[in-house]
Amino acid sequence: MKSHMHNLVDTEWNPKKSTHVFRTDEKQIEAQGRSDYFLDSANKTHFFAEKDAMDDNGELKEMYQQKIAALNKAGHGMHIAPGPFQRYTQSAKVIDLLSELGWRDPCVPQSMYIFKQAKIGGEVTSHQDSSFLYTTPRQTCIGLWLALDDATIENGCLWLRPGSHCEQVRRQFARNPYHFGDSLEYDGKPGDGAQPQMIFRQLNGNDEVVWDGKLPDNSLDSDYRGLYDNGFIPVPCKAGDLLAFNGELDHLSLPNYSSQARHTFQLHCVEGEDVGVHWSRENWLQYPKGQSFMKLKSA
């Protein structure tokens, strides 16, 4: 997978033509909520740089001669194209795991390659995956987080809050009707540019969680006291390990200040229409008309 990703970056990403930043902090709406490039990545492989890899003019800093070292992530339709990501997604091990965990009509709306670069790999703030992958009448998202490198506290392993998988979804990353109109459809034509494409809608959640979209206070202290005090624990793992968790789980990762990158490949699956579950028309990720999410069922 890592070799294939190097080839994709070398052949398909030209930062002089297209450089878009991905972020999860207070500027997330500005970065992703006003970007056609982000919306167009639903069924393609698009590339998103680290904010600290960019200069004041929004261009890649000269130090990144190896352009792959400037990337935050690639997504969000990597499982669609033939190759190692698709083979892994459709493998018997993945399909059998989802079945064993109780998914009866698993579909794959999203896949991502996360680079978590050495020195500049940014934090991923506290969030629940179902905020971005919302289904009705119940939440059915499951994340499959495959470590391609060893993940340590030093290079930005996941931190999660045990028990939060039983909580309600706190907020939804939703298409803004004031931008798209009541249809919420995106057809490549400009909407109301004065309004962001995406908004965060507050839902009924845990009122004690005040760090959604942020890091808990004092998270970056040398003893990580802010994380431990709020119930988070680190989850270091070895390359090849797989973490599976539902979309309500509160999780985050800290910046990577180490000299070791921490690559991962991530799948997000949901239940499909065959079991009465519906993909929200308000979600940012919508495939073109006539194209359906990949289904994962045993032959």
PDB file of C-alpha atoms in Angstrom:
ATOM      1  CA  MET A   1       0.000   0.000   0.000  1.00  0.00           C
ATOM      2  CA  LYS A   2       2.764   2.440   0.883  1.00  0.00           C
ATOM      3  CA  SER A   3       4.580   1.801  -2.393  1.00  0.00           C
ATOM      4  CA  HIS A   4       1.363   2.237  -4.360  1.00  0.00           C
ATOM      5  CA  MET A   5       0.647   5.507  -2.587  1.00  0.00           C
ATOM      6  CA  HIS A   6       4.115   6.808  -3.469  1.00  0.00           C
ATOM      7  CA  ASN A   7       3.379   6.038  -7.105  1.00  0.00           C
ATOM      8  CA  LEU A   8      -0.006   7.771  -6.949  1.00  0.00           C
ATOM      9  CA  VAL A   9       1.519  10.908  -5.467  1.00  0.00           C
ATOM     10  CA  ASP A  10       4.332  10.944  -8.016  1.00  0.00           C
ATOM     11  CA  THR A  11       2.026  10.552 -10.996  1.00  0.00           C
ATOM     12  CA  GLU A  12      -1.238  12.208  -9.958  1.00  0.00           C
ATOM     13  CA  TRP A  13      -0.502  15.097  -7.601  1.00  0.00           C
ATOM     14  CA  ASN A  14       0.901  18.313  -9.005  1.00  0.00           C
ATOM     15  CA  PRO A  15       1.049  20.804  -6.113  1.00  0.00           C
ATOM     16  CA  LYS A  16       1.710  23.663  -8.522  1.00  0.00           C
ATOM     17  CA  LYS A  17      -1.728  23.100 -10.046  1.00  0.00           C
ATOM     18  CA  SER A  18      -3.716  22.024  -7.016  1.00  0.00           C
ATOM     19  CA  THR A  19      -2.762  22.454  -3.380  1.00  0.00           C
ATOM     20  CA  HIS A  20      -5.534  22.141  -0.816  1.00  0.00           C
ATOM     21  CA  VAL A  21      -5.065  21.907   2.924  1.00  0.00           C
ATOM     22  CA  PHE A  22      -6.932  19.527   5.223  1.00  0.00           C
ATOM     23  CA  ARG A  23      -7.545  20.507   8.818  1.00  0.00           C
ATOM     24  CA  THR A  24      -9.823  19.596  11.734  1.00  0.00           C
ATOM     25  CA  ASP A  25      -9.338  22.638  13.976  1.00  0.00           C
ATOM     26  CA  GLU A  26     -11.340  25.855  14.251  1.00  0.00           C
ATOM     27  CA  LYS A  27     -10.638  26.549  10.563  1.00  0.00           C
ATOM     28  CA  GLN A  28     -12.187  23.293   9.344  1.00  0.00           C
ATOM     29  CA  ILE A  29     -15.245  24.959   7.811  1.00  0.00           C
ATOM     30  CA  GLU A  30     -12.989  27.430   6.006  1.00  0.00           C
ATOM     31  CA  ALA A  31     -10.788  24.632   4.620  1.00  0.00           C
ATOM     32  CA  GLN A  32     -13.351  21.943   3.772  1.00  0.00           C
ATOM     33  CA  GLY A  33     -16.637  23.826   3.984  1.00  0.00           C
ATOM     34  CA  ARG A  34     -15.911  26.066   1.011  1.00  0.00           C
ATOM     35  CA  SER A  35     -14.047  23.673  -1.265  1.00  0.00           C
ATOM     36  CA  ASP A  36     -15.343  22.104  -4.475  1.00  0.00           C
ATOM     37  CA  TYR A  37     -12.124  20.075  -4.500  1.00  0.00           C
ATOM     38  CA  PHE A  38     -13.183  18.487  -1.209  1.00  0.00           C
ATOM     39  CA  LEU A  39     -16.719  17.711  -2.443  1.00  0.00           C
ATOM     40  CA  ASP A  40     -15.370  16.298  -5.708  1.00  0.00           C
ATOM     41  CA  SER A  41     -13.192  13.816  -3.816  1.00  0.00           C
ATOM     42  CA  ALA A  42     -16.169  11.634  -2.823  1.00  0.00           C
ATOM     43  CA  ASN A  43     -15.498   8.977  -5.460  1.00  0.00           C
ATOM     44  CA  LYS A  44     -11.945   9.919  -6.447  1.00  0.00           C
ATOM     45  CA  THR A  45      -8.457  10.194  -4.989  1.00  0.00           C
ATOM     46  CA  HIS A  46      -7.670  13.803  -4.126  1.00  0.00           C
ATOM     47  CA  PHE A  47      -4.663  15.022  -2.193  1.00  0.00           C
ATOM     48  CA  PHE A  48      -4.667  17.359   0.814  1.00  0.00           C
ATOM     49  CA  ALA A  49      -1.551  18.982   2.230  1.00  0.00           C
ATOM     50  CA  GLU A  50      -0.537  19.725   5.804  1.00  0.00           C
ATOM     51  CA  LYS A  51      -1.162  23.332   6.771  1.00  0.00           C
ATOM     52  CA  ASP A  52       2.438  23.696   8.001  1.00  0.00           C
ATOM     53  CA  ALA A  53       3.771  22.585   4.608  1.00  0.00           C
ATOM     54  CA  MET A  54       2.377  25.743   2.997  1.00  0.00           C
ATOM     55  CA  ASP A  55       3.949  29.180   2.825  1.00  0.00           C
ATOM     56  CA  ASP A  56       2.155  32.495   3.297  1.00  0.00           C
ATOM     57  CA  ASN A  57       1.171  32.522  -0.374  1.00  0.00           C
ATOM     58  CA  GLY A  58      -0.569  29.155  -0.123  1.00  0.00           C
ATOM     59  CA  GLU A  59       2.169  27.358  -2.031  1.00  0.00           C
ATOM     60  CA  LEU A  60       4.238  24.357  -1.038  1.00  0.00           C
ATOM     61  CA  LYS A  61       7.369  25.324   0.891  1.00  0.00           C
ATOM     62  CA  GLU A  62      10.605  24.820  -1.011  1.00  0.00           C
ATOM     63  CA  MET A  63      11.919  22.335   1.568  1.00  0.00           C
ATOM     64  CA  TYR A  64       9.449  19.713   0.324  1.00  0.00           C
ATOM     65  CA  GLN A  65      11.367  18.420  -2.644  1.00  0.00           C
ATOM     66  CA  GLN A  66       9.803  15.038  -1.892  1.00  0.00           C
ATOM     67  CA  LYS A  67       6.244  16.221  -2.236  1.00  0.00           C
ATOM     68  CA  ILE A  68       4.739  13.208  -0.471  1.00  0.00           C
ATOM     69  CA  ALA A  69       6.241  14.537   2.785  1.00  0.00           C
ATOM     70  CA  ALA A  70       3.900  17.545   2.573  1.00  0.00           C
ATOM     71  CA  LEU A  71       0.652  15.577   2.481  1.00  0.00           C
ATOM     72  CA  ASN A  72      -1.872  15.224   5.271  1.00  0.00           C
ATOM     73  CA  LYS A  73      -4.189  12.744   3.563  1.00  0.00           C
ATOM     74  CA  ALA A  74      -5.539  11.347   0.313  1.00  0.00           C
ATOM     75  CA  GLY A  75      -9.178  10.406  -0.178  1.00  0.00           C
ATOM     76  CA  HIS A  76     -12.004   9.675  -0.304  1.00  0.00           C
ATOM     77  CA  GLY A  77     -12.664   7.053  -2.993  1.00  0.00           C
ATOM     78  CA  MET A  78      -9.401   5.145  -2.913  1.00  0.00           C
ATOM     79  CA  HIS A  79     -11.164   1.783  -2.645  1.00  0.00           C
ATOM     80  CA  ILE A  80     -12.902   2.337  -5.994  1.00  0.00           C
ATOM     81  CA  ALA A  81      -9.845   2.192  -8.268  1.00  0.00           C
ATOM     82  CA  PRO A  82      -8.314  -1.253  -8.975  1.00  0.00           C
ATOM     83  CA  GLY A  83      -5.195  -1.885  -6.956  1.00  0.00           C
ATOM     84  CA  PRO A  84      -4.102  -2.771  -3.422  1.00  0.00           C
ATOM     85  CA  PHE A  85      -6.628  -0.527  -1.678  1.00  0.00           C
ATOM     86  CA  GLN A  86      -9.525  -2.113  -3.527  1.00  0.00           C
ATOM     87  CA  ARG A  87      -8.164  -5.634  -3.031  1.00  0.00           C
ATOM     88  CA  TYR A  88      -7.867  -5.046   0.703  1.00  0.00           C
ATOM     89  CA  THR A  89     -11.356  -3.540   0.899  1.00  0.00           C
ATOM     90  CA  GLN A  90     -12.917  -6.497  -0.866  1.00  0.00           C
ATOM     91  CA  SER A  91     -10.804  -9.113   0.901  1.00  0.00           C
ATOM     92  CA  ALA A  92     -12.415 -12.028   2.688  1.00  0.00           C
ATOM     93  CA  LYS A  93     -10.817 -10.910   5.960  1.00  0.00           C
ATOM     94  CA  VAL A  94     -12.535  -7.512   5.867  1.00  0.00           C
ATOM     95  CA  ILE A  95     -15.870  -8.967   4.764  1.00  0.00           C
ATOM     96  CA  ASP A  96     -15.762 -11.718   7.390  1.00  0.00           C
ATOM     97  CA  LEU A  97     -14.836  -9.238  10.126  1.00  0.00           C
ATOM     98  CA  LEU A  98     -17.782  -6.976   9.318  1.00  0.00           C
ATOM     99  CA  SER A  99     -20.114  -9.972   9.304  1.00  0.00           C
ATOM    100  CA  GLU A 100     -18.749 -11.194  12.634  1.00  0.00           C
ATOM    101  CA  LEU A 101     -19.288  -7.730  14.130  1.00  0.00           C
ATOM    102  CA  GLY A 102     -22.942  -7.781  13.053  1.00  0.00           C
ATOM    103  CA  TRP A 103     -23.036  -5.731   9.847  1.00  0.00           C
ATOM    104  CA  ARG A 104     -25.582  -7.345   7.506  1.00  0.00           C
ATOM    105  CA  ASP A 105     -25.427  -5.084   4.425  1.00  0.00           C
ATOM    106  CA  PRO A 106     -22.067  -3.298   4.711  1.00  0.00           C
ATOM    107  CA  CYS A 107     -21.290  -0.583   2.171  1.00  0.00           C
ATOM    108  CA  VAL A 108     -18.165   1.539   1.787  1.00  0.00           C
ATOM    109  CA  PRO A 109     -18.794   5.257   1.350  1.00  0.00           C
ATOM    110  CA  GLN A 110     -15.268   6.395   2.193  1.00  0.00           C
ATOM    111  CA  SER A 111     -11.604   5.423   2.287  1.00  0.00           C
ATOM    112  CA  MET A 112      -8.594   7.512   3.249  1.00  0.00           C
ATOM    113  CA  TYR A 113      -4.829   7.297   3.408  1.00  0.00           C
ATOM    114  CA  ILE A 114      -3.473   9.313   6.346  1.00  0.00           C
ATOM    115  CA  PHE A 115       0.211  10.270   6.318  1.00  0.00           C
ATOM    116  CA  LYS A 116       0.728  11.810   9.791  1.00  0.00           C
ATOM    117  CA  GLN A 117       4.038  13.206   8.642  1.00  0.00           C
ATOM    118  CA  ALA A 118       7.136  13.409  10.778  1.00  0.00           C
ATOM    119  CA  LYS A 119       7.572  16.797  12.461  1.00  0.00           C
ATOM    120  CA  ILE A 120       4.545  18.479  10.815  1.00  0.00           C
ATOM    121  CA  GLY A 121       1.763  15.872  11.051  1.00  0.00           C
ATOM    122  CA  GLY A 122      -1.107  17.894  12.483  1.00  0.00           C
ATOM    123  CA  GLU A 123      -3.521  16.960  15.238  1.00  0.00           C
ATOM    124  CA  VAL A 124      -6.897  15.416  14.523  1.00  0.00           C
ATOM    125  CA  THR A 125      -9.239  16.988  17.037  1.00  0.00           C
ATOM    126  CA  SER A 126     -11.863  15.162  19.055  1.00  0.00           C
ATOM    127  CA  HIS A 127     -14.682  13.838  16.880  1.00  0.00           C
ATOM    128  CA  GLN A 128     -17.142  11.044  16.195  1.00  0.00           C
ATOM    129  CA  ASP A 129     -17.030   9.544  12.712  1.00  0.00           C
ATOM    130  CA  SER A 130     -20.829   9.448  12.487  1.00  0.00           C
ATOM    131  CA  SER A 131     -20.851  13.251  12.522  1.00  0.00           C
ATOM    132  CA  PHE A 132     -19.507  13.026   8.972  1.00  0.00           C
ATOM    133  CA  LEU A 133     -21.022   9.674   7.926  1.00  0.00           C
ATOM    134  CA  TYR A 134     -24.570  10.073   9.213  1.00  0.00           C
ATOM    135  CA  THR A 135     -27.205   7.398   8.649  1.00  0.00           C
ATOM    136  CA  THR A 136     -30.884   7.090   9.548  1.00  0.00           C
ATOM    137  CA  PRO A 137     -32.897   5.856  11.371  1.00  0.00           C
ATOM    138  CA  ARG A 138     -29.818   4.787  13.353  1.00  0.00           C
ATOM    139  CA  GLN A 139     -26.094   5.313  13.248  1.00  0.00           C
ATOM    140  CA  THR A 140     -24.243   2.438  11.565  1.00  0.00           C
ATOM    141  CA  CYS A 141     -20.753   3.724  10.808  1.00  0.00           C
ATOM    142  CA  ILE A 142     -17.776   1.519  11.612  1.00  0.00           C
ATOM    143  CA  GLY A 143     -14.190   2.588  11.097  1.00  0.00           C
ATOM    144  CA  LEU A 144     -11.465   0.131  10.150  1.00  0.00           C
ATOM    145  CA  TRP A 145      -8.114   1.755  10.966  1.00  0.00           C
ATOM    146  CA  LEU A 146      -5.173  -0.173   9.501  1.00  0.00           C
ATOM    147  CA  ALA A 147      -1.714   0.772  10.773  1.00  0.00           C
ATOM    148  CA  LEU A 148       0.893   0.801   7.993  1.00  0.00           C
ATOM    149  CA  ASP A 149       3.610   1.964  10.406  1.00  0.00           C
ATOM    150  CA  ASP A 150       4.036   1.462  14.120  1.00  0.00           C
ATOM    151  CA  ALA A 151       1.809   3.993  15.894  1.00  0.00           C
ATOM    152  CA  THR A 152       3.243   5.354  19.140  1.00  0.00           C
ATOM    153  CA  ILE A 153       2.411   8.136  21.544  1.00  0.00           C
ATOM    154  CA  GLU A 154       5.378  10.027  20.110  1.00  0.00           C
ATOM    155  CA  ASN A 155       4.281   9.866  16.457  1.00  0.00           C
ATOM    156  CA  GLY A 156       0.591  10.492  16.986  1.00  0.00           C
ATOM    157  CA  CYS A 157      -1.255   7.255  17.754  1.00  0.00           C
ATOM    158  CA  LEU A 158      -4.981   7.324  18.358  1.00  0.00           C
ATOM    159  CA  TRP A 159      -6.398   8.372  21.700  1.00  0.00           C
ATOM    160  CA  LEU A 160      -9.934   7.257  22.497  1.00  0.00           C
ATOM    161  CA  ARG A 161     -12.397   7.660  25.355  1.00  0.00           C
ATOM    162  CA  PRO A 162     -13.691   4.281  26.561  1.00  0.00           C
ATOM    163  CA  GLY A 163     -17.455   4.187  27.011  1.00  0.00           C
ATOM    164  CA  SER A 164     -18.101   7.013  24.558  1.00  0.00           C
ATOM    165  CA  HIS A 165     -19.121   4.452  21.923  1.00  0.00           C
ATOM    166  CA  CYS A 166     -22.474   4.311  23.757  1.00  0.00           C
ATOM    167  CA  GLU A 167     -23.075   8.073  23.542  1.00  0.00           C
ATOM    168  CA  GLN A 168     -25.246   9.912  21.049  1.00  0.00           C
ATOM    169  CA  VAL A 169     -23.784  11.773  18.090  1.00  0.00           C
ATOM    170  CA  ARG A 170     -23.083  15.304  19.259  1.00  0.00           C
ATOM    171  CA  ARG A 171     -23.119  17.171  15.956  1.00  0.00           C
ATOM    172  CA  GLN A 172     -23.539  16.629  12.215  1.00  0.00           C
ATOM    173  CA  PHE A 173     -21.359  17.952   9.410  1.00  0.00           C
ATOM    174  CA  ALA A 174     -24.184  18.857   7.042  1.00  0.00           C
ATOM    175  CA  ARG A 175     -24.716  20.471   3.672  1.00  0.00           C
ATOM    176  CA  ASN A 176     -25.834  24.051   4.082  1.00  0.00           C
ATOM    177  CA  PRO A 177     -29.220  24.718   2.420  1.00  0.00           C
ATOM    178  CA  TYR A 178     -28.374  28.427   2.322  1.00  0.00           C
ATOM    179  CA  HIS A 179     -25.564  27.533  -0.083  1.00  0.00           C
ATOM    180  CA  PHE A 180     -27.032  24.642  -2.086  1.00  0.00           C
ATOM    181  CA  GLY A 181     -30.734  25.408  -1.856  1.00  0.00           C
ATOM    182  CA  ASP A 182     -33.377  22.993  -0.604  1.00  0.00           C
ATOM    183  CA  SER A 183     -32.249  20.199  -2.957  1.00  0.00           C
ATOM    184  CA  LEU A 184     -28.800  20.117  -1.293  1.00  0.00           C
ATOM    185  CA  GLU A 185     -27.463  18.841  -4.609  1.00  0.00           C
ATOM    186  CA  TYR A 186     -24.014  19.725  -5.870  1.00  0.00           C
ATOM    187  CA  ASP A 187     -23.702  19.717  -9.639  1.00  0.00           C
ATOM    188  CA  GLY A 188     -20.438  21.586 -10.024  1.00  0.00           C
ATOM    189  CA  LYS A 189     -22.185  24.923 -10.400  1.00  0.00           C
ATOM    190  CA  PRO A 190     -21.398  27.677  -7.916  1.00  0.00           C
ATOM    191  CA  GLY A 191     -23.842  28.087  -5.046  1.00  0.00           C
ATOM    192  CA  ASP A 192     -24.239  31.116  -2.825  1.00  0.00           C
ATOM    193  CA  GLY A 193     -20.613  32.024  -2.306  1.00  0.00           C
ATOM    194  CA  ALA A 194     -21.465  34.104   0.737  1.00  0.00           C
ATOM    195  CA  GLN A 195     -22.457  30.929   2.564  1.00  0.00           C
ATOM    196  CA  PRO A 196     -20.212  27.966   3.390  1.00  0.00           C
ATOM    197  CA  GLN A 197     -21.029  24.678   1.686  1.00  0.00           C
ATOM    198  CA  MET A 198     -20.936  22.814   4.984  1.00  0.00           C
ATOM    199  CA  ILE A 199     -22.017  23.618   8.521  1.00  0.00           C
ATOM    200  CA  PHE A 200     -21.867  21.867  11.874  1.00  0.00           C
ATOM    201  CA  ARG A 201     -25.342  21.271  13.274  1.00  0.00           C
ATOM    202  CA  GLN A 202     -25.526  20.651  16.996  1.00  0.00           C
ATOM    203  CA  LEU A 203     -27.482  17.541  17.995  1.00  0.00           C
ATOM    204  CA  ASN A 204     -28.479  16.029  21.311  1.00  0.00           C
ATOM    205  CA  GLY A 205     -25.268  14.791  22.781  1.00  0.00           C
ATOM    206  CA  ASN A 206     -23.182  14.694  25.919  1.00  0.00           C
ATOM    207  CA  ASP A 207     -23.276  18.194  27.429  1.00  0.00           C
ATOM    208  CA  GLU A 208     -20.161  17.375  29.438  1.00  0.00           C
ATOM    209  CA  VAL A 209     -18.114  17.108  26.221  1.00  0.00           C
ATOM    210  CA  VAL A 210     -16.888  20.653  25.639  1.00  0.00           C
ATOM    211  CA  TRP A 211     -13.929  19.729  23.454  1.00  0.00           C
ATOM    212  CA  ASP A 212     -15.731  18.550  20.286  1.00  0.00           C
ATOM    213  CA  GLY A 213     -13.732  19.787  17.301  1.00  0.00           C
ATOM    214  CA  LYS A 214     -10.899  20.719  19.666  1.00  0.00           C
ATOM    215  CA  LEU A 215      -8.408  19.050  21.953  1.00  0.00           C
ATOM    216  CA  PRO A 216      -9.233  18.959  25.678  1.00  0.00           C
ATOM    217  CA  ASP A 217      -7.376  21.627  27.608  1.00  0.00           C
ATOM    218  CA  ASN A 218      -3.805  20.657  28.504  1.00  0.00           C
ATOM    219  CA  SER A 219      -3.737  17.801  25.997  1.00  0.00           C
ATOM    220  CA  LEU A 220      -0.310  18.843  24.770  1.00  0.00           C
ATOM    221  CA  ASP A 221       1.289  18.914  28.226  1.00  0.00           C
ATOM    222  CA  SER A 222       4.273  16.615  28.539  1.00  0.00           C
ATOM    223  CA  ASP A 223       2.267  14.216  30.732  1.00  0.00           C
ATOM    224  CA  TYR A 224      -0.898  14.466  28.548  1.00  0.00           C
ATOM    225  CA  ARG A 225      -2.778  15.283  31.732  1.00  0.00           C
ATOM    226  CA  GLY A 226      -5.678  16.940  29.917  1.00  0.00           C
ATOM    227  CA  LEU A 227      -6.390  13.745  27.998  1.00  0.00           C
ATOM    228  CA  TYR A 228      -6.132  11.373  30.940  1.00  0.00           C
ATOM    229  CA  ASP A 229      -8.240  13.665  33.146  1.00  0.00           C
ATOM    230  CA  ASN A 230     -11.042  13.588  30.578  1.00  0.00           C
ATOM    231  CA  GLY A 231     -11.005   9.821  30.229  1.00  0.00           C
ATOM    232  CA  PHE A 232      -8.899   9.365  27.069  1.00  0.00           C
ATOM    233  CA  ILE A 233      -6.347   6.581  26.725  1.00  0.00           C
ATOM    234  CA  PRO A 234      -3.662   6.110  24.038  1.00  0.00           C
ATOM    235  CA  VAL A 235      -3.840   3.130  21.693  1.00  0.00           C
ATOM    236  CA  PRO A 236      -0.335   2.400  20.371  1.00  0.00           C
ATOM    237  CA  CYS A 237      -0.174  -0.413  17.836  1.00  0.00           C
ATOM    238  CA  LYS A 238       2.174  -2.190  15.471  1.00  0.00           C
ATOM    239  CA  ALA A 239       2.228  -1.999  11.681  1.00  0.00           C
ATOM    240  CA  GLY A 240      -0.393  -4.422  10.428  1.00  0.00           C
ATOM    241  CA  ASP A 241      -2.680  -4.023  13.440  1.00  0.00           C
ATOM    242  CA  LEU A 242      -6.318  -3.131  12.750  1.00  0.00           C
ATOM    243  CA  LEU A 243      -8.530  -1.045  15.023  1.00  0.00           C
ATOM    244  CA  ALA A 244     -12.295  -1.333  14.555  1.00  0.00           C
ATOM    245  CA  PHE A 245     -14.713   1.044  16.277  1.00  0.00           C
ATOM    246  CA  ASN A 246     -18.182   2.421  15.783  1.00  0.00           C
ATOM    247  CA  GLY A 247     -19.031   5.924  14.646  1.00  0.00           C
ATOM    248  CA  GLU A 248     -20.024   7.227  18.059  1.00  0.00           C
ATOM    249  CA  LEU A 249     -16.606   6.650  19.644  1.00  0.00           C
ATOM    250  CA  ASP A 250     -14.884   9.878  20.702  1.00  0.00           C
ATOM    251  CA  HIS A 251     -11.308   9.794  19.416  1.00  0.00           C
ATOM    252  CA  LEU A 252      -8.437  12.062  18.368  1.00  0.00           C
ATOM    253  CA  SER A 253      -4.734  12.091  17.670  1.00  0.00           C
ATOM    254  CA  LEU A 254      -2.025  14.534  18.668  1.00  0.00           C
ATOM    255  CA  PRO A 255       0.531  16.218  16.402  1.00  0.00           C
ATOM    256  CA  ASN A 256       3.491  14.155  15.282  1.00  0.00           C
ATOM    257  CA  TYR A 257       6.598  15.913  16.546  1.00  0.00           C
ATOM    258  CA  SER A 258       8.770  12.824  16.124  1.00  0.00           C
ATOM    259  CA  SER A 259      11.076  11.914  13.251  1.00  0.00           C
ATOM    260  CA  GLN A 260       8.882   8.926  12.273  1.00  0.00           C
ATOM    261  CA  ALA A 261       5.824   9.187  10.008  1.00  0.00           C
ATOM    262  CA  ARG A 262       2.700   7.232  10.924  1.00  0.00           C
ATOM    263  CA  HIS A 263       0.839   6.094   7.791  1.00  0.00           C
ATOM    264  CA  THR A 264      -2.604   4.469   7.998  1.00  0.00           C
ATOM    265  CA  PHE A 265      -5.277   3.297   5.575  1.00  0.00           C
ATOM    266  CA  GLN A 266      -8.807   3.771   6.794  1.00  0.00           C
ATOM    267  CA  LEU A 267     -12.138   2.410   5.638  1.00  0.00           C
ATOM    268  CA  HIS A 268     -15.496   3.652   6.836  1.00  0.00           C
ATOM    269  CA  CYS A 269     -18.461   1.366   6.281  1.00  0.00           C
ATOM    270  CA  VAL A 270     -22.180   1.752   6.963  1.00  0.00           C
ATOM    271  CA  GLU A 271     -25.244  -0.445   6.679  1.00  0.00           C
ATOM    272  CA  GLY A 272     -27.136  -0.223   3.388  1.00  0.00           C
ATOM    273  CA  GLU A 273     -30.653   0.103   2.099  1.00  0.00           C
ATOM    274  CA  ASP A 274     -31.244  -3.665   2.200  1.00  0.00           C
ATOM    275  CA  VAL A 275     -31.554  -3.506   5.982  1.00  0.00           C
ATOM    276  CA  GLY A 276     -33.565  -0.279   6.062  1.00  0.00           C
ATOM    277  CA  VAL A 277     -30.675   2.119   6.676  1.00  0.00           C
ATOM    278  CA  HIS A 278     -30.407   5.319   4.653  1.00  0.00           C
ATOM    279  CA  TRP A 279     -27.405   7.496   3.872  1.00  0.00           C
ATOM    280  CA  SER A 280     -28.249  11.073   4.859  1.00  0.00           C
ATOM    281  CA  ARG A 281     -28.783  13.413   1.915  1.00  0.00           C
ATOM    282  CA  GLU A 282     -27.223  16.090   4.118  1.00  0.00           C
ATOM    283  CA  ASN A 283     -23.828  14.360   4.310  1.00  0.00           C
ATOM    284  CA  TRP A 284     -20.979  16.092   2.501  1.00  0.00           C
ATOM    285  CA  LEU A 285     -20.067  12.854   0.718  1.00  0.00           C
ATOM    286  CA  GLN A 286     -22.501  12.139  -2.124  1.00  0.00           C
ATOM    287  CA  TYR A 287     -21.727  10.046  -5.189  1.00  0.00           C
ATOM    288  CA  PRO A 288     -22.840  11.193  -8.652  1.00  0.00           C
ATOM    289  CA  LYS A 289     -26.335  10.092  -9.629  1.00  0.00           C
ATOM    290  CA  GLY A 290     -26.367   6.485 -10.778  1.00  0.00           C
ATOM    291  CA  GLN A 291     -23.298   5.467  -8.775  1.00  0.00           C
ATOM    292  CA  SER A 292     -23.737   3.418  -5.602  1.00  0.00           C
ATOM    293  CA  PHE A 293     -21.461   2.646  -2.674  1.00  0.00           C
ATOM    294  CA  MET A 294     -19.441  -0.556  -2.924  1.00  0.00           C
ATOM    295  CA  LYS A 295     -21.156  -3.423  -1.114  1.00  0.00           C
ATOM    296  CA  LEU A 296     -19.115  -5.943   0.858  1.00  0.00           C
ATOM    297  CA  LYS A 297     -20.782  -9.326   1.008  1.00  0.00           C
ATOM    298  CA  SER A 298     -19.451 -12.841   0.877  1.00  0.00           C
ATOM    299  CA  ALA A 299     -19.608 -14.459  -2.534  1.00  0.00           C
TER     300      ALA A 299
END
